PDB file of C-alpha atoms in Angstrom:
ATOM      1  CA  MET A 294    -101.126  93.708-123.437  1.00 55.00           C
ATOM      2  CA  GLY A 295    -102.812  95.339-120.954  1.00 74.00           C
ATOM      3  CA  MET A 296    -102.309  98.140-118.288  1.00 83.00           C
ATOM      4  CA  ASP A 297     -99.861  98.561-115.431  1.00 89.00           C
ATOM      5  CA  PHE A 298    -101.539  99.011-112.068  1.00 93.00           C
ATOM      6  CA  GLU A 299     -99.820  99.919-108.493  1.00 91.00           C
ATOM      7  CA  LYS A 300    -100.273  97.319-106.280  1.00 91.00           C
ATOM      8  CA  ASP A 301    -101.350  99.052-102.705  1.00 90.00           C
ATOM      9  CA  ARG A 302    -104.326 100.478-104.694  1.00 90.00           C
ATOM     10  CA  PRO A 303    -107.261  98.825-106.033  1.00 95.00           C
ATOM     11  CA  ILE A 304    -107.446  98.019-110.083  1.00 96.00           C
ATOM     12  CA  TYR A 305    -110.937  99.695-110.280  1.00 96.00           C
ATOM     13  CA  LEU A 306    -110.081 102.449-108.711  1.00 94.00           C
ATOM     14  CA  GLN A 307    -106.617 103.110-110.653  1.00 94.00           C
ATOM     15  CA  LEU A 308    -109.162 102.513-114.174  1.00 97.00           C
ATOM     16  CA  VAL A 309    -111.925 105.163-112.910  1.00 95.00           C
ATOM     17  CA  GLU A 310    -108.633 107.708-112.186  1.00 92.00           C
ATOM     18  CA  ARG A 311    -107.492 106.908-115.754  1.00 94.00           C
ATOM     19  CA  ILE A 312    -111.044 107.071-117.581  1.00 96.00           C
ATOM     20  CA  CYS A 313    -111.359 110.348-115.311  1.00 94.00           C
ATOM     21  CA  GLY A 314    -107.742 111.848-116.570  1.00 93.00           C
ATOM     22  CA  ASP A 315    -108.632 110.828-120.064  1.00 95.00           C
ATOM     23  CA  LEU A 316    -111.697 113.000-119.662  1.00 94.00           C
ATOM     24  CA  VAL A 317    -109.621 116.139-117.965  1.00 91.00           C
ATOM     25  CA  SER A 318    -106.823 115.875-120.430  1.00 92.00           C
ATOM     26  CA  GLY A 319    -109.372 115.798-123.361  1.00 91.00           C
ATOM     27  CA  ARG A 320    -108.478 112.327-124.553  1.00 95.00           C
ATOM     28  CA  ARG A 321    -112.186 111.778-123.815  1.00 95.00           C
ATOM     29  CA  LYS A 322    -115.052 114.064-124.535  1.00 94.00           C
ATOM     30  CA  PRO A 323    -118.324 114.653-123.085  1.00 94.00           C
ATOM     31  CA  GLY A 324    -120.932 112.173-125.024  1.00 95.00           C
ATOM     32  CA  ASP A 325    -117.745 110.195-126.124  1.00 96.00           C
ATOM     33  CA  ARG A 326    -118.810 106.204-126.102  1.00 97.00           C
ATOM     34  CA  LEU A 327    -116.866 104.166-123.590  1.00 97.00           C
ATOM     35  CA  PRO A 328    -115.392 100.322-124.858  1.00 97.00           C
ATOM     36  CA  SER A 329    -117.878  97.531-124.156  1.00 96.00           C
ATOM     37  CA  VAL A 330    -116.881  95.961-121.092  1.00 96.00           C
ATOM     38  CA  ARG A 331    -115.320  93.314-122.659  1.00 96.00           C
ATOM     39  CA  GLU A 332    -113.842  95.463-125.213  1.00 96.00           C
ATOM     40  CA  PHE A 333    -111.932  97.109-121.917  1.00 96.00           C
ATOM     41  CA  ALA A 334    -111.005  94.422-119.894  1.00 97.00           C
ATOM     42  CA  LEU A 335    -109.031  93.058-122.992  1.00 96.00           C
ATOM     43  CA  GLU A 336    -107.552  96.235-123.647  1.00 94.00           C
ATOM     44  CA  ALA A 337    -106.628  97.159-119.889  1.00 95.00           C
ATOM     45  CA  GLY A 338    -105.777  93.189-119.268  1.00 95.00           C
ATOM     46  CA  VAL A 339    -108.328  92.964-116.305  1.00 96.00           C
ATOM     47  CA  ASN A 340    -111.253  90.648-115.367  1.00 96.00           C
ATOM     48  CA  THR A 341    -114.885  92.187-116.899  1.00 97.00           C
ATOM     49  CA  ASN A 342    -116.372  91.719-113.598  1.00 97.00           C
ATOM     50  CA  THR A 343    -113.344  94.931-112.626  1.00 97.00           C
ATOM     51  CA  VAL A 344    -114.725  96.741-115.576  1.00 97.00           C
ATOM     52  CA  GLN A 345    -118.272  96.287-114.676  1.00 97.00           C
ATOM     53  CA  ASN A 346    -117.325  97.520-111.240  1.00 97.00           C
ATOM     54  CA  VAL A 347    -115.368 100.912-113.016  1.00 97.00           C
ATOM     55  CA  TYR A 348    -118.509 101.522-115.152  1.00 97.00           C
ATOM     56  CA  LYS A 349    -120.788 101.334-112.161  1.00 97.00           C
ATOM     57  CA  GLN A 350    -118.450 103.543-110.097  1.00 96.00           C
ATOM     58  CA  LEU A 351    -118.505 105.991-113.024  1.00 97.00           C
ATOM     59  CA  GLU A 352    -122.704 106.221-113.316  1.00 96.00           C
ATOM     60  CA  GLN A 353    -122.642 106.422-109.557  1.00 95.00           C
ATOM     61  CA  MET A 354    -120.579 109.411-110.054  1.00 93.00           C
ATOM     62  CA  GLU A 355    -122.895 110.753-112.808  1.00 94.00           C
ATOM     63  CA  LEU A 356    -119.908 110.675-115.352  1.00 95.00           C
ATOM     64  CA  THR A 357    -121.497 108.044-117.594  1.00 96.00           C
ATOM     65  CA  GLU A 358    -124.875 107.126-118.926  1.00 94.00           C
ATOM     66  CA  THR A 359    -125.523 103.713-119.833  1.00 92.00           C
ATOM     67  CA  LYS A 360    -127.991 103.548-123.038  1.00 92.00           C
ATOM     68  CA  ARG A 361    -129.685  99.779-123.298  1.00 91.00           C
ATOM     69  CA  GLY A 362    -128.407  98.247-126.769  1.00 92.00           C
ATOM     70  CA  GLN A 363    -126.041 101.338-127.396  1.00 95.00           C
ATOM     71  CA  GLY A 364    -123.140 101.389-124.793  1.00 94.00           C
ATOM     72  CA  THR A 365    -122.321 103.492-122.120  1.00 96.00           C
ATOM     73  CA  PHE A 366    -121.515 107.330-122.828  1.00 97.00           C
ATOM     74  CA  ILE A 367    -119.426 110.003-121.090  1.00 97.00           C
ATOM     75  CA  THR A 368    -122.059 112.423-119.472  1.00 95.00           C
ATOM     76  CA  PRO A 369    -122.736 115.465-121.854  1.00 95.00           C
ATOM     77  CA  ASP A 370    -122.775 118.009-118.570  1.00 94.00           C
ATOM     78  CA  PRO A 371    -120.485 120.572-118.494  1.00 91.00           C
ATOM     79  CA  LEU A 372    -121.080 120.879-114.495  1.00 93.00           C
ATOM     80  CA  LYS A 373    -120.683 117.663-113.686  1.00 93.00           C
ATOM     81  CA  ILE A 374    -117.271 117.523-115.625  1.00 92.00           C
ATOM     82  CA  SER A 375    -116.278 120.222-114.138  1.00 92.00           C
ATOM     83  CA  VAL A 376    -117.201 119.192-110.438  1.00 92.00           C
ATOM     84  CA  MET A 377    -114.972 116.082-111.124  1.00 91.00           C
ATOM     85  CA  ARG A 378    -112.364 117.922-112.489  1.00 92.00           C
ATOM     86  CA  GLU A 379    -111.964 119.869-109.193  1.00 94.00           C
ATOM     87  CA  GLU A 380    -112.709 116.562-107.035  1.00 91.00           C
ATOM     88  CA  LEU A 381    -109.679 114.765-109.289  1.00 89.00           C
ATOM     89  CA  LYS A 382    -107.290 117.544-108.571  1.00 92.00           C
ATOM     90  CA  LYS A 383    -107.453 117.757-104.962  1.00 94.00           C
ATOM     91  CA  GLN A 384    -107.299 114.143-105.080  1.00 89.00           C
ATOM     92  CA  LEU A 385    -104.149 114.201-106.732  1.00 88.00           C
ATOM     93  CA  ILE A 386    -102.937 117.395-104.404  1.00 91.00           C
ATOM     94  CA  ASP A 387    -103.769 115.139-100.947  1.00 93.00           C
ATOM     95  CA  ARG A 388    -101.860 112.160-102.726  1.00 89.00           C
ATOM     96  CA  PHE A 389     -98.587 114.225-103.499  1.00 91.00           C
ATOM     97  CA  LEU A 390     -98.513 116.408-100.026  1.00 89.00           C
ATOM     98  CA  SER A 391     -99.023 112.878 -97.860  1.00 91.00           C
ATOM     99  CA  SER A 392     -96.024 111.479-100.073  1.00 92.00           C
ATOM    100  CA  VAL A 393     -93.449 114.255 -99.658  1.00 92.00           C
ATOM    101  CA  GLU A 394     -94.754 115.000 -95.994  1.00 91.00           C
ATOM    102  CA  THR A 395     -93.824 111.091 -95.590  1.00 93.00           C
ATOM    103  CA  MET A 396     -90.313 112.005 -96.892  1.00 94.00           C
ATOM    104  CA  GLY A 397     -90.214 114.584 -94.448  1.00 95.00           C
ATOM    105  CA  PHE A 398     -90.767 117.570 -96.099  1.00 93.00           C
ATOM    106  CA  THR A 399     -92.958 120.187 -95.225  1.00 90.00           C
ATOM    107  CA  GLN A 400     -95.779 122.137 -97.231  1.00 86.00           C
ATOM    108  CA  ALA A 401     -94.189 125.196 -97.077  1.00 90.00           C
ATOM    109  CA  GLU A 402     -90.476 123.859 -98.469  1.00 92.00           C
ATOM    110  CA  ILE A 403     -92.809 122.211-101.054  1.00 90.00           C
ATOM    111  CA  LEU A 404     -94.578 125.548-101.919  1.00 90.00           C
ATOM    112  CA  GLN A 405     -91.236 127.129-102.142  1.00 93.00           C
ATOM    113  CA  SER A 406     -89.929 124.587-104.275  1.00 92.00           C
ATOM    114  CA  LEU A 407     -93.039 125.149-106.636  1.00 91.00           C
ATOM    115  CA  LYS A 408     -92.270 128.526-106.751  1.00 93.00           C
ATOM    116  CA  GLU A 409     -89.106 128.592-107.564  1.00 93.00           C
ATOM    117  CA  ARG A 410     -89.657 126.125-110.537  1.00 93.00           C
ATOM    118  CA  ARG A 411     -92.345 128.306-111.953  1.00 91.00           C
ATOM    119  CA  GLU A 412     -90.061 131.724-111.748  1.00 91.00           C
ATOM    120  CA  ASN A 413     -87.304 129.129-113.496  1.00 91.00           C
ATOM    121  CA  GLU A 414     -89.621 128.400-116.485  1.00 86.00           C
ATOM    122  CA  CYS A 415     -90.895 132.110-116.935  1.00 74.00           C
TER     123      CYS A 415
END
């Protein structure tokens, strides 16, 4: 089974981003229980050490809380989720701009194209 991963980025970071993306999109909610390390490792097709690293990273970001004997849960704090949402948005924008600039497009060209696309959608 497993998930598809980008070759040039650490898998654990990609999994952290996926969980954050699930939270931002509403697929995961504040207070939701995450799968056990073993369950998530099987689902993702990765080593349990990778998932432990993911859960450690999420806890350091204060997005999860581990309750002994119960599991790992998404924080119920909406402010922490809001901060993560903004940081994720900035990271995605930076990655996008870096990618298009590598291709030779200027930020002005991209902004113009985005503006035109928005106008065409309305």
